[in-house]
Tab-separated table of C-alpha atoms and ligand atoms in Angstrom:
chain	number	residue	atom	x	y	z
A	1	UNK	CA	-15.141	-2.935	24.779
A	2	UNK	CA	-16.652	-2.001	21.426
A	3	UNK	CA	-15.589	-3.743	18.224
A	4	UNK	CA	-12.548	-2.237	16.505
A	5	UNK	CA	-13.345	-0.399	13.313
A	6	UNK	CA	-11.823	-1.913	10.190
A	7	UNK	CA	-10.672	-0.190	7.000
A	8	UNK	CA	-13.024	-0.149	4.021
A	9	UNK	CA	-12.739	-3.204	1.755
A	10	UNK	CA	-10.307	-2.566	-1.077
A	11	UNK	CA	-8.656	0.373	0.710
A	12	UNK	CA	-5.306	-0.593	2.157
A	13	UNK	CA	-2.968	0.569	4.866
A	14	UNK	CA	0.711	0.660	3.995
A	15	UNK	CA	2.395	-0.521	7.196
A	16	UNK	CA	5.830	0.638	8.409
A	17	UNK	CA	7.459	-2.634	7.314
A	18	UNK	CA	6.148	-2.085	3.769
A	19	UNK	CA	7.017	1.615	3.635
A	20	UNK	CA	10.690	1.207	2.593
A	21	UNK	CA	9.643	-0.348	-0.747
A	22	UNK	CA	7.190	2.509	-1.325
A	23	UNK	CA	9.921	5.034	-0.486
A	24	UNK	CA	12.384	3.328	-2.811
A	25	UNK	CA	9.737	3.372	-5.564
A	26	UNK	CA	8.871	7.038	-4.996
A	27	UNK	CA	12.523	8.147	-4.884
A	28	UNK	CA	13.323	6.191	-8.054
A	29	UNK	CA	10.286	7.612	-9.886
A	30	UNK	CA	11.046	11.198	-8.870
A	31	UNK	CA	14.667	10.980	-10.061
A	32	UNK	CA	13.547	9.301	-13.311
A	33	UNK	CA	10.963	12.008	-14.085
A	34	UNK	CA	13.532	14.722	-13.471
A	35	UNK	CA	15.850	13.075	-15.990
A	36	UNK	CA	13.163	13.496	-18.669
A	37	UNK	CA	12.242	17.069	-17.730
A	38	UNK	CA	8.720	16.399	-16.410
A	39	UNK	CA	7.372	18.826	-13.811
A	40	UNK	CA	5.017	17.937	-11.005
A	41	UNK	CA	1.406	19.090	-10.806
A	42	UNK	CA	-0.719	18.445	-7.709
A	43	UNK	CA	-4.415	18.011	-8.278
A	44	UNK	CA	-7.491	17.763	-6.047
A	45	UNK	CA	-8.888	14.356	-5.156
A	46	UNK	CA	-12.483	15.492	-5.667
A	47	UNK	CA	-13.742	16.980	-8.950
A	48	UNK	CA	-17.126	17.715	-10.487
A	49	UNK	CA	-18.674	14.447	-11.727
A	50	UNK	CA	-19.257	16.039	-15.119
A	51	UNK	CA	-15.491	16.217	-15.725
A	52	UNK	CA	-15.148	12.429	-15.642
A	53	UNK	CA	-18.367	11.689	-17.522
A	54	UNK	CA	-17.313	14.002	-20.343
A	55	UNK	CA	-13.740	12.740	-20.591
A	56	UNK	CA	-13.692	9.033	-19.664
A	57	UNK	CA	-16.986	8.443	-21.506
A	58	UNK	CA	-20.535	7.693	-20.430
A	59	UNK	CA	-20.489	4.061	-21.576
A	60	UNK	CA	-17.363	2.893	-19.786
A	61	UNK	CA	-17.105	0.605	-16.761
A	62	UNK	CA	-15.585	3.442	-14.767
A	63	UNK	CA	-18.409	5.930	-15.326
A	64	UNK	CA	-21.232	3.386	-15.444
A	65	UNK	CA	-20.464	1.558	-12.239
A	66	UNK	CA	-17.169	2.352	-10.557
A	67	UNK	CA	-17.221	5.985	-9.505
A	68	UNK	CA	-17.546	7.143	-5.910
A	69	UNK	CA	-20.061	9.895	-6.548
A	70	UNK	CA	-21.863	11.962	-3.933
A	71	UNK	CA	-23.884	15.127	-3.663
A	72	UNK	CA	-22.372	18.200	-2.042
A	73	UNK	CA	-24.540	18.882	0.999
A	74	UNK	CA	-24.581	22.625	0.572
A	75	UNK	CA	-25.233	23.246	-3.102
A	76	UNK	CA	-26.460	19.891	-4.385
A	77	UNK	CA	-23.582	19.639	-6.867
A	78	UNK	CA	-22.573	16.124	-7.976
A	79	UNK	CA	-18.949	15.418	-7.011
A	80	UNK	CA	-16.717	12.375	-7.564
A	81	UNK	CA	-13.553	10.959	-5.992
A	82	UNK	CA	-11.165	10.905	-8.936
A	83	UNK	CA	-10.979	7.501	-10.652
A	84	UNK	CA	-7.933	8.645	-12.677
A	85	UNK	CA	-5.742	11.722	-13.161
A	86	UNK	CA	-5.758	12.655	-16.851
A	87	UNK	CA	-9.074	14.533	-16.847
A	88	UNK	CA	-8.102	16.683	-13.847
A	89	UNK	CA	-4.635	17.326	-15.261
A	90	UNK	CA	-6.133	18.646	-18.505
A	91	UNK	CA	-8.739	20.629	-16.567
A	92	UNK	CA	-6.035	22.279	-14.470
A	93	UNK	CA	-3.851	23.041	-17.507
A	94	UNK	CA	-6.804	24.785	-19.184
A	95	UNK	CA	-8.015	26.556	-16.067
A	96	UNK	CA	-4.543	28.019	-15.445
A	97	UNK	CA	-3.662	28.638	-19.084
A	98	UNK	CA	-0.592	26.397	-18.878
A	99	UNK	CA	-0.648	25.662	-22.607
A	100	UNK	CA	-0.413	29.344	-23.527
A	101	UNK	CA	3.364	29.240	-23.981
A	102	UNK	CA	3.544	25.835	-25.695
A	103	UNK	CA	3.748	22.223	-24.619
A	104	UNK	CA	3.845	21.048	-21.024
A	105	UNK	CA	5.432	17.878	-19.709
A	106	UNK	CA	3.678	17.110	-16.428
A	107	UNK	CA	3.388	14.367	-13.837
A	108	UNK	CA	1.249	13.681	-10.788
A	109	UNK	CA	0.937	10.964	-8.198
A	110	UNK	CA	-1.641	9.987	-5.649
A	111	UNK	CA	-4.668	7.913	-4.731
A	112	UNK	CA	-7.430	7.117	-7.229
A	113	UNK	CA	-10.799	5.527	-6.429
A	114	UNK	CA	-12.775	2.925	-8.345
A	115	UNK	CA	-15.568	0.791	-6.934
A	116	UNK	CA	-14.306	-2.446	-8.459
A	117	UNK	CA	-14.456	-5.941	-6.992
A	118	UNK	CA	-11.266	-6.099	-4.911
A	119	UNK	CA	-8.768	-8.871	-5.641
A	120	UNK	CA	-4.987	-9.205	-5.771
A	121	UNK	CA	-3.708	-6.150	-7.636
A	122	UNK	CA	-7.144	-4.541	-7.865
A	123	UNK	CA	-8.232	-2.165	-5.158
A	124	UNK	CA	-10.878	0.482	-4.548
A	125	UNK	CA	-8.314	3.012	-3.412
A	126	UNK	CA	-5.121	2.570	-5.397
A	127	UNK	CA	-2.254	4.823	-6.384
A	128	UNK	CA	-1.075	6.006	-9.754
A	129	UNK	CA	1.891	7.920	-11.033
A	130	UNK	CA	0.660	9.680	-14.167
A	131	UNK	CA	2.632	11.412	-16.905
A	132	UNK	CA	1.013	13.756	-19.429
A	133	UNK	CA	2.594	15.651	-22.332
A	134	UNK	CA	0.092	18.322	-23.354
A	135	UNK	CA	0.418	20.273	-26.599
A	136	UNK	CA	2.622	17.803	-28.510
A	137	UNK	CA	1.339	16.321	-31.779
A	138	UNK	CA	4.329	14.336	-33.030
A	139	UNK	CA	5.044	10.625	-32.630
A	140	UNK	CA	8.239	11.500	-30.728
A	141	UNK	CA	6.334	12.112	-27.480
A	142	UNK	CA	4.429	8.834	-27.811
A	143	UNK	CA	7.768	7.059	-28.255
A	144	UNK	CA	9.379	9.046	-25.425
A	145	UNK	CA	6.694	7.777	-23.048
A	146	UNK	CA	7.352	4.148	-23.859
A	147	UNK	CA	11.130	4.551	-23.938
A	148	UNK	CA	11.158	6.330	-20.587
A	149	UNK	CA	9.002	3.665	-18.952
A	150	UNK	CA	11.364	0.999	-20.273
A	151	UNK	CA	14.133	2.852	-18.405
A	152	UNK	CA	12.055	2.981	-15.227
A	153	UNK	CA	11.659	-0.789	-15.244
A	154	UNK	CA	15.464	-1.040	-15.428
A	155	UNK	CA	15.865	1.489	-12.594
A	156	UNK	CA	13.436	-0.566	-10.497
A	157	UNK	CA	15.180	-3.823	-11.368
A	158	UNK	CA	12.190	-5.308	-13.243
A	159	UNK	CA	12.960	-7.336	-16.319
A	160	UNK	CA	9.736	-9.144	-17.173
A	161	UNK	CA	7.380	-6.331	-18.168
A	162	UNK	CA	6.327	-6.486	-21.811
A	163	UNK	CA	5.084	-3.651	-24.019
A	164	UNK	CA	1.878	-4.094	-26.035
A	165	UNK	CA	1.094	-1.532	-28.672
A	166	UNK	CA	-1.795	-0.603	-30.947
A	167	UNK	CA	-3.194	2.335	-32.881
A	168	UNK	CA	-6.842	3.363	-32.705
A	169	UNK	CA	-6.481	5.730	-35.658
A	170	UNK	CA	-8.371	8.989	-36.102
A	171	UNK	CA	-11.853	9.646	-34.766
A	172	UNK	CA	-13.185	9.259	-38.342
A	173	UNK	CA	-11.388	5.965	-38.921
A	174	UNK	CA	-12.801	4.772	-35.644
A	175	UNK	CA	-16.352	5.725	-36.687
A	176	UNK	CA	-15.905	3.736	-39.932
A	177	UNK	CA	-14.469	0.825	-37.996
A	178	UNK	CA	-17.257	0.995	-35.460
A	179	UNK	CA	-19.830	0.531	-38.230
A	180	UNK	CA	-17.941	-2.502	-39.598
A	181	UNK	CA	-17.701	-3.943	-36.128
A	182	UNK	CA	-21.407	-3.503	-35.416
A	183	UNK	CA	-22.214	-5.290	-38.693
A	184	UNK	CA	-19.884	-8.107	-37.706
A	185	UNK	CA	-21.354	-8.446	-34.223
A	186	UNK	CA	-24.879	-8.342	-35.614
A	187	UNK	CA	-24.019	-11.356	-37.725
A	188	UNK	CA	-22.918	-13.127	-34.525
A	189	UNK	CA	-25.603	-11.719	-32.222
A	190	UNK	CA	-26.791	-15.149	-31.167
A	191	UNK	CA	-23.375	-15.943	-29.656
A	192	UNK	CA	-22.858	-12.681	-27.775
A	193	UNK	CA	-23.179	-12.535	-23.992
A	194	UNK	CA	-25.564	-10.003	-22.398
A	195	UNK	CA	-22.843	-7.475	-21.655
A	196	UNK	CA	-21.565	-7.556	-25.231
A	197	UNK	CA	-25.068	-7.241	-26.699
A	198	UNK	CA	-25.567	-4.060	-24.699
A	199	UNK	CA	-22.097	-2.770	-25.597
A	200	UNK	CA	-22.601	-3.587	-29.273
A	201	UNK	CA	-24.896	-0.605	-29.646
A	202	UNK	CA	-23.406	1.729	-27.039
A	203	UNK	CA	-19.636	1.121	-27.361
A	204	UNK	CA	-18.832	-1.754	-29.746
A	205	UNK	CA	-15.038	-1.374	-29.425
A	206	UNK	CA	-15.334	-2.394	-25.796
A	207	UNK	CA	-16.731	-5.773	-26.819
A	208	UNK	CA	-13.187	-6.531	-28.011
A	209	UNK	CA	-12.071	-6.096	-24.410
A	210	UNK	CA	-14.423	-8.823	-23.147
A	211	UNK	CA	-12.796	-11.116	-20.595
A	212	UNK	CA	-15.466	-13.814	-21.079
A	213	UNK	CA	-13.654	-16.897	-22.473
A	214	UNK	CA	-16.794	-17.897	-24.397
A	215	UNK	CA	-16.524	-14.632	-26.344
A	216	UNK	CA	-12.907	-15.114	-27.365
A	217	UNK	CA	-13.473	-16.878	-30.728
A	218	UNK	CA	-15.808	-14.060	-31.871
A	219	UNK	CA	-13.398	-11.412	-30.626
A	220	UNK	CA	-10.420	-13.100	-32.292
A	221	UNK	CA	-12.131	-13.219	-35.675
A	222	UNK	CA	-13.456	-9.625	-35.538
A	223	UNK	CA	-12.215	-7.113	-38.129
A	224	UNK	CA	-9.159	-5.191	-36.976
A	225	UNK	CA	-8.825	-1.456	-36.723
A	226	UNK	CA	-5.176	-1.625	-37.722
A	227	UNK	CA	-6.230	-2.855	-41.187
A	228	UNK	CA	-8.289	0.258	-41.768
A	229	UNK	CA	-6.191	3.101	-40.329
A	230	UNK	CA	-6.355	6.532	-41.963
A	231	UNK	CA	-3.114	7.442	-43.750
A	232	UNK	CA	-1.952	10.014	-41.191
A	233	UNK	CA	-2.469	7.655	-38.274
A	234	UNK	CA	-0.691	4.886	-40.146
A	235	UNK	CA	2.329	7.157	-40.713
A	236	UNK	CA	2.227	8.281	-37.097
A	237	UNK	CA	2.203	4.657	-35.990
A	238	UNK	CA	5.122	3.769	-38.281
A	239	UNK	CA	7.104	6.690	-36.847
A	240	UNK	CA	6.430	5.605	-33.274
A	241	UNK	CA	7.582	2.097	-34.137
A	242	UNK	CA	10.722	3.391	-35.857
A	243	UNK	CA	11.654	5.456	-32.773
A	244	UNK	CA	11.080	2.469	-30.482
A	245	UNK	CA	13.342	0.504	-32.800
A	246	UNK	CA	16.122	3.122	-32.553
A	247	UNK	CA	15.892	2.936	-28.769
A	248	UNK	CA	15.926	-0.853	-28.800
A	249	UNK	CA	12.639	-1.141	-26.898
A	250	UNK	CA	10.876	-4.352	-27.944
A	251	UNK	CA	7.085	-4.417	-28.255
A	252	UNK	CA	4.266	-6.636	-29.391
A	253	UNK	CA	1.474	-5.329	-31.603
A	254	UNK	CA	-1.863	-6.194	-30.011
A	255	UNK	CA	-4.643	-5.268	-32.454
A	256	UNK	CA	-7.251	-5.900	-29.779
A	257	UNK	CA	-5.873	-3.376	-27.329
A	258	UNK	CA	-8.645	-0.756	-27.077
A	259	UNK	CA	-8.305	0.627	-23.492
A	260	UNK	CA	-11.151	1.142	-21.048
A	261	UNK	CA	-11.396	4.921	-21.334
A	262	UNK	CA	-12.938	6.643	-24.359
A	263	UNK	CA	-10.579	9.562	-24.860
A	264	UNK	CA	-7.849	7.786	-26.839
A	265	UNK	CA	-6.964	8.045	-30.506
A	266	UNK	CA	-3.940	6.768	-32.433
A	267	UNK	CA	-1.243	5.256	-30.172
A	268	UNK	CA	-2.361	3.152	-27.208
A	269	UNK	CA	-0.070	0.969	-25.138
A	270	UNK	CA	0.071	-1.215	-22.052
A	271	UNK	CA	2.971	-2.726	-20.121
A	272	UNK	CA	2.018	-6.155	-18.838
A	273	UNK	CA	3.531	-8.868	-16.698
A	274	UNK	CA	2.475	-12.436	-16.121
A	275	UNK	CA	3.710	-12.315	-12.528
A	276	UNK	CA	0.570	-10.715	-11.047
A	277	UNK	CA	-2.159	-13.078	-12.183
A	278	UNK	CA	-5.243	-11.513	-13.745
A	279	UNK	CA	-4.252	-7.924	-12.941
A	280	UNK	CA	-1.067	-7.893	-15.003
A	281	UNK	CA	-1.216	-4.410	-16.525
A	282	UNK	CA	1.200	-2.237	-14.585
A	283	UNK	CA	1.199	0.837	-16.815
A	284	UNK	CA	-1.061	2.059	-19.603
A	285	UNK	CA	-1.820	5.060	-21.740
A	286	UNK	CA	-1.730	6.615	-25.151
A	287	UNK	CA	-2.616	9.627	-27.254
A	288	UNK	CA	-5.787	11.640	-26.569
A	289	UNK	CA	-5.843	14.509	-29.052
A	290	UNK	CA	-9.566	15.241	-28.624
A	291	UNK	CA	-9.737	15.551	-24.853
A	292	UNK	CA	-8.692	19.174	-24.509
A	293	UNK	CA	-11.605	20.365	-26.691
A	294	UNK	CA	-13.940	17.908	-24.976
A	295	UNK	CA	-13.155	19.592	-21.673
A	296	UNK	CA	-13.729	23.005	-23.250
A	297	UNK	CA	-10.274	24.172	-24.323
A	298	UNK	CA	-8.780	25.286	-27.615
A	299	UNK	CA	-7.716	22.160	-29.517
A	300	UNK	CA	-4.354	20.777	-28.364
A	301	UNK	CA	-2.878	17.330	-28.949
A	302	UNK	CA	-1.785	15.260	-25.972
A	303	UNK	CA	-0.404	11.941	-24.889
A	304	UNK	CA	0.243	10.259	-21.550
A	305	UNK	CA	0.137	7.210	-19.336
A	306	UNK	CA	-0.326	6.118	-15.756
A	307	UNK	CA	1.088	3.270	-13.741
A	308	UNK	CA	-0.461	1.278	-10.943
A	309	UNK	CA	1.792	1.797	-7.949
A	310	UNK	CA	0.514	-1.176	-5.878
A	311	UNK	CA	1.138	-3.539	-8.803
A	312	UNK	CA	4.670	-2.247	-9.374
A	313	UNK	CA	5.437	-2.337	-5.664
A	314	UNK	CA	4.305	-5.964	-5.605
A	315	UNK	CA	6.708	-6.713	-8.480
A	316	UNK	CA	9.600	-4.901	-6.805
A	317	UNK	CA	8.914	-6.605	-3.445
A	318	UNK	CA	8.759	-9.952	-5.232
A	319	UNK	CA	11.929	-9.423	-7.284
A	320	UNK	CA	14.270	-10.509	-4.509
A	321	UNK	CA	15.809	-7.051	-4.208
A	322	UNK	CA	16.488	-6.195	-0.562
A	323	UNK	CA	15.184	-2.796	0.451
A	324	UNK	CA	15.770	-2.114	4.114
A	325	UNK	CA	14.473	0.710	6.238
A	326	UNK	CA	17.141	3.292	7.077
A	327	UNK	CA	17.985	2.595	10.738
A	328	UNK	CA	18.616	5.326	13.299
A	329	UNK	CA	22.263	6.211	13.933
A	330	UNK	CA	21.728	6.587	17.616
A	331	UNK	CA	19.339	5.492	20.342
A	332	UNK	CA	19.734	7.577	23.506
A	333	UNK	CA	19.123	5.728	26.782
A	334	UNK	CA	19.029	7.737	29.984
A	335	UNK	CA	18.304	7.157	33.641
A	336	UNK	CA	19.198	8.718	36.999
A	337	UNK	CA	18.923	12.012	38.818
A	338	UNK	CA	19.400	15.077	36.661
A	339	UNK	CA	19.892	13.146	33.406
A	340	UNK	CA	16.781	14.399	31.614
A	341	UNK	CA	18.183	17.742	30.432
A	342	UNK	CA	21.499	16.205	29.304
A	343	UNK	CA	19.677	13.476	27.332
A	344	UNK	CA	17.366	15.909	25.532
A	345	UNK	CA	20.215	18.318	24.766
A	346	UNK	CA	22.407	15.500	23.471
A	347	UNK	CA	19.673	14.173	21.175
A	348	UNK	CA	19.032	17.634	19.699
A	349	UNK	CA	22.769	18.362	19.342
A	350	UNK	CA	23.247	15.120	17.391
A	351	UNK	CA	20.245	15.944	15.185
A	352	UNK	CA	21.771	19.407	14.597
A	353	UNK	CA	24.667	17.511	13.067
A	354	UNK	CA	22.381	15.496	10.803
A	355	UNK	CA	22.140	12.404	12.989
A	356	UNK	CA	19.082	10.157	12.971
A	357	UNK	CA	18.380	9.951	16.675
A	358	UNK	CA	15.736	8.188	18.751
A	359	UNK	CA	15.440	9.457	22.321
A	360	UNK	CA	14.104	6.748	24.610
A	361	UNK	CA	10.623	7.511	25.906
A	362	UNK	CA	8.759	5.813	28.706
A	363	UNK	CA	11.470	5.378	31.376
A	364	UNK	CA	12.569	2.004	32.690
A	365	UNK	CA	15.892	0.494	33.733
A	366	UNK	CA	19.060	0.791	31.633
A	367	UNK	CA	18.713	-2.892	30.826
A	368	UNK	CA	15.184	-2.575	29.411
A	369	UNK	CA	16.125	0.612	27.544
A	370	UNK	CA	19.137	-1.161	25.989
A	371	UNK	CA	16.803	-3.876	24.713
A	372	UNK	CA	14.760	-1.199	22.967
A	373	UNK	CA	17.930	0.358	21.588
A	374	UNK	CA	18.961	-2.958	20.112
A	375	UNK	CA	15.504	-3.621	18.619
A	376	UNK	CA	15.458	-0.164	17.002
A	377	UNK	CA	18.255	-1.173	14.634
A	378	UNK	CA	20.357	1.821	15.761
A	379	UNK	CA	24.094	1.652	15.148
A	380	UNK	CA	25.018	3.146	18.547
A	381	UNK	CA	23.422	3.446	21.942
A	382	UNK	CA	24.310	6.730	23.625
A	383	UNK	CA	24.166	6.155	27.364
A	384	UNK	CA	23.503	9.006	29.758
A	385	UNK	CA	23.658	8.395	33.502
A	386	UNK	CA	24.662	10.501	36.469
A	387	UNK	CA	28.402	10.068	35.682
A	388	UNK	CA	27.933	11.488	32.195
A	389	UNK	CA	25.974	14.441	33.600
A	390	UNK	CA	28.823	15.123	36.009
A	391	UNK	CA	31.499	14.998	33.308
A	392	UNK	CA	29.383	16.650	30.582
A	393	UNK	CA	30.128	13.980	27.989
A	394	UNK	CA	28.365	10.809	26.764
A	395	UNK	CA	29.040	7.067	26.704
A	396	UNK	CA	28.843	5.267	23.386
A	397	UNK	CA	28.042	1.600	23.018
A	398	UNK	CA	28.316	0.189	19.478
A	399	UNK	CA	25.319	-2.102	18.942
A	400	UNK	CA	26.183	-3.780	15.659
A	401	UNK	CA	29.765	-4.889	16.353
A	402	UNK	CA	31.784	-6.277	19.238
A	403	UNK	CA	33.450	-3.177	20.685
A	404	UNK	CA	33.707	-1.747	24.136
A	405	UNK	CA	31.866	1.252	25.462
A	406	UNK	CA	33.762	4.553	25.364
A	407	UNK	CA	33.307	8.075	26.730
A	408	UNK	CA	33.435	11.076	24.395
A	409	UNK	CA	32.180	14.644	24.093
A	410	UNK	CA	29.030	15.028	21.958
A	411	UNK	CA	30.910	16.902	19.229
A	412	UNK	CA	33.797	14.459	19.118
A	413	UNK	CA	31.341	11.565	18.776
A	414	UNK	CA	29.410	13.310	15.997
A	415	UNK	CA	32.615	14.171	14.107
A	416	UNK	CA	34.160	10.768	14.444
A	417	UNK	CA	31.171	8.449	13.970
A	418	UNK	CA	28.036	10.068	12.618
A	419	UNK	CA	29.476	11.253	9.329
A	420	UNK	CA	31.014	7.876	8.685
A	421	UNK	CA	27.845	5.934	9.431
A	422	UNK	CA	25.200	8.171	7.938
A	423	UNK	CA	26.809	8.435	4.551
A	424	UNK	CA	28.066	11.989	4.871
A	425	UNK	CA	25.404	13.805	6.802
Y	501	LIG	P1	-6.016	2.973	-16.626
Y	501	LIG	O1	-5.630	1.900	-17.570
Y	501	LIG	O2	-7.429	3.027	-16.213
Y	501	LIG	O3	-5.589	4.333	-17.308
Y	501	LIG	O4	-5.119	2.883	-15.324
Y	501	LIG	C1	-3.712	2.889	-15.400
Y	501	LIG	C2	-3.112	1.851	-14.465
Y	501	LIG	O5	-3.597	2.042	-13.136
Y	501	LIG	C3	-3.516	0.420	-14.789
Y	501	LIG	O6	-2.694	-0.104	-15.809
Y	501	LIG	C4	-3.254	-0.266	-13.470
Y	501	LIG	O7	-1.880	-0.574	-13.329
Y	501	LIG	C5	-3.630	0.799	-12.469
Y	501	LIG	N1	-4.996	0.534	-11.952
Y	501	LIG	C6	-6.171	0.839	-12.532
Y	501	LIG	N2	-7.197	0.442	-11.765
Y	501	LIG	C7	-6.669	-0.136	-10.669
Y	501	LIG	C8	-7.201	-0.738	-9.485
Y	501	LIG	N3	-8.518	-0.818	-9.275
Y	501	LIG	N4	-6.351	-1.226	-8.560
Y	501	LIG	C9	-5.007	-1.151	-8.745
Y	501	LIG	N5	-4.446	-0.580	-9.836
Y	501	LIG	C10	-5.249	-0.081	-10.780
Y	501	LIG	C11	-5.769	5.564	-16.746
Y	501	LIG	O8	-6.125	5.739	-15.613
Y	501	LIG	C12	-5.376	6.697	-17.659
Y	501	LIG	N6	-5.633	7.981	-16.952
Y	501	LIG	C13	-3.922	6.581	-18.076
Y	501	LIG	C14	-3.499	7.698	-18.975
Y	501	LIG	C15	-2.810	8.810	-18.603
Y	501	LIG	N7	-3.774	7.808	-20.264
Y	501	LIG	C16	-3.273	8.960	-20.710
Y	501	LIG	N8	-2.693	9.574	-19.710
């Protein structure tokens, strides 16, 4: 026998036992987004490489070393598995003129791909739910995004996710700050690690994001962007903070929060937890007013965020909340001459009435079929033998309580028991 083929490292299967938590998460997220008036957009998984280089930035970890890029066999075009959703969302909005009539509140969900070193909470294929408000300039949308995520944590039953907030100011303020930072790092060049030395000239803000403990004293003492914000960004930031205050959403200012993608300006934020070890950021985003023009559109402000689904699922699964799979209502067991047609018809008739029905497959004795029925978690076994064929009705055996078997017509059973057990199907 040949060796079984394994999944690619960092790309996970979600097994049936894990699926109920994913379904709970997806249902909760969908209902939450509807409550805030966000509409879904579905985007391709593959885009032109250029889209990500132009938007995320050439000197970022993602573009420099994490993208799954390949050449289209037919036309030689460079294509990339999407590492994130914002760039494609903006591309689609421009391509289909969605901003023509004003702002758009959009969301998307699906797999993203980054060739990172896999570890707990960090995968090569992972899932995001992303939210983008395109065409809105005011601080109200920034605040809405943080306030709505705070509600989602409540809906999911998570109470230890903390909001970190910063402002990157305007592009001009950032250029000024960049120059100050380079001067500062030049004074400390001897103490910089190799990565930071390279970054110092290409993308000095990213040095602040260094995870190297040896770099921390230099990073801590670096000049702060918040001290040198342009007036408009400072007002914008104050307004965001005031709105968060009204909503009672606590936050911590983190002047070193710079984000790993280049398209941000003004508000940036991250929701973090200490429960996941090193990969504690479960949701992150901010304002990106320059991206629409960068991708080739007429200038439009924008703001958004994305959450890491695997990380949130891990928190939900770990929170002690019980999320069980929905069991079948009925498991149909059948054996004997002429029972096949009655069994199939019964199963379909019960499904017509909204029942969740498993029809036994694979034959076997009543005894072995009943074992399967029990293991399925079904509430009732419906038993069909030659007697039931003769009388045209079915036998019902409750599987989750001590009660005797009874004979009923299919409709009488559905009326009396299915509605009660399936929560009004
Ligand atoms: P990001 O910070 O790169 O931002 O990713 C957002 C979230 O995705 C992270 O906070 C994390 O929870 C999750 N994530 C990222 N990489 C991985 C990974 N390798 N494995 C598991 N989870 C991961 C963005 O992607 C921006 N597009 C967010 C945004 C939307 N900004 C504005 N709009």
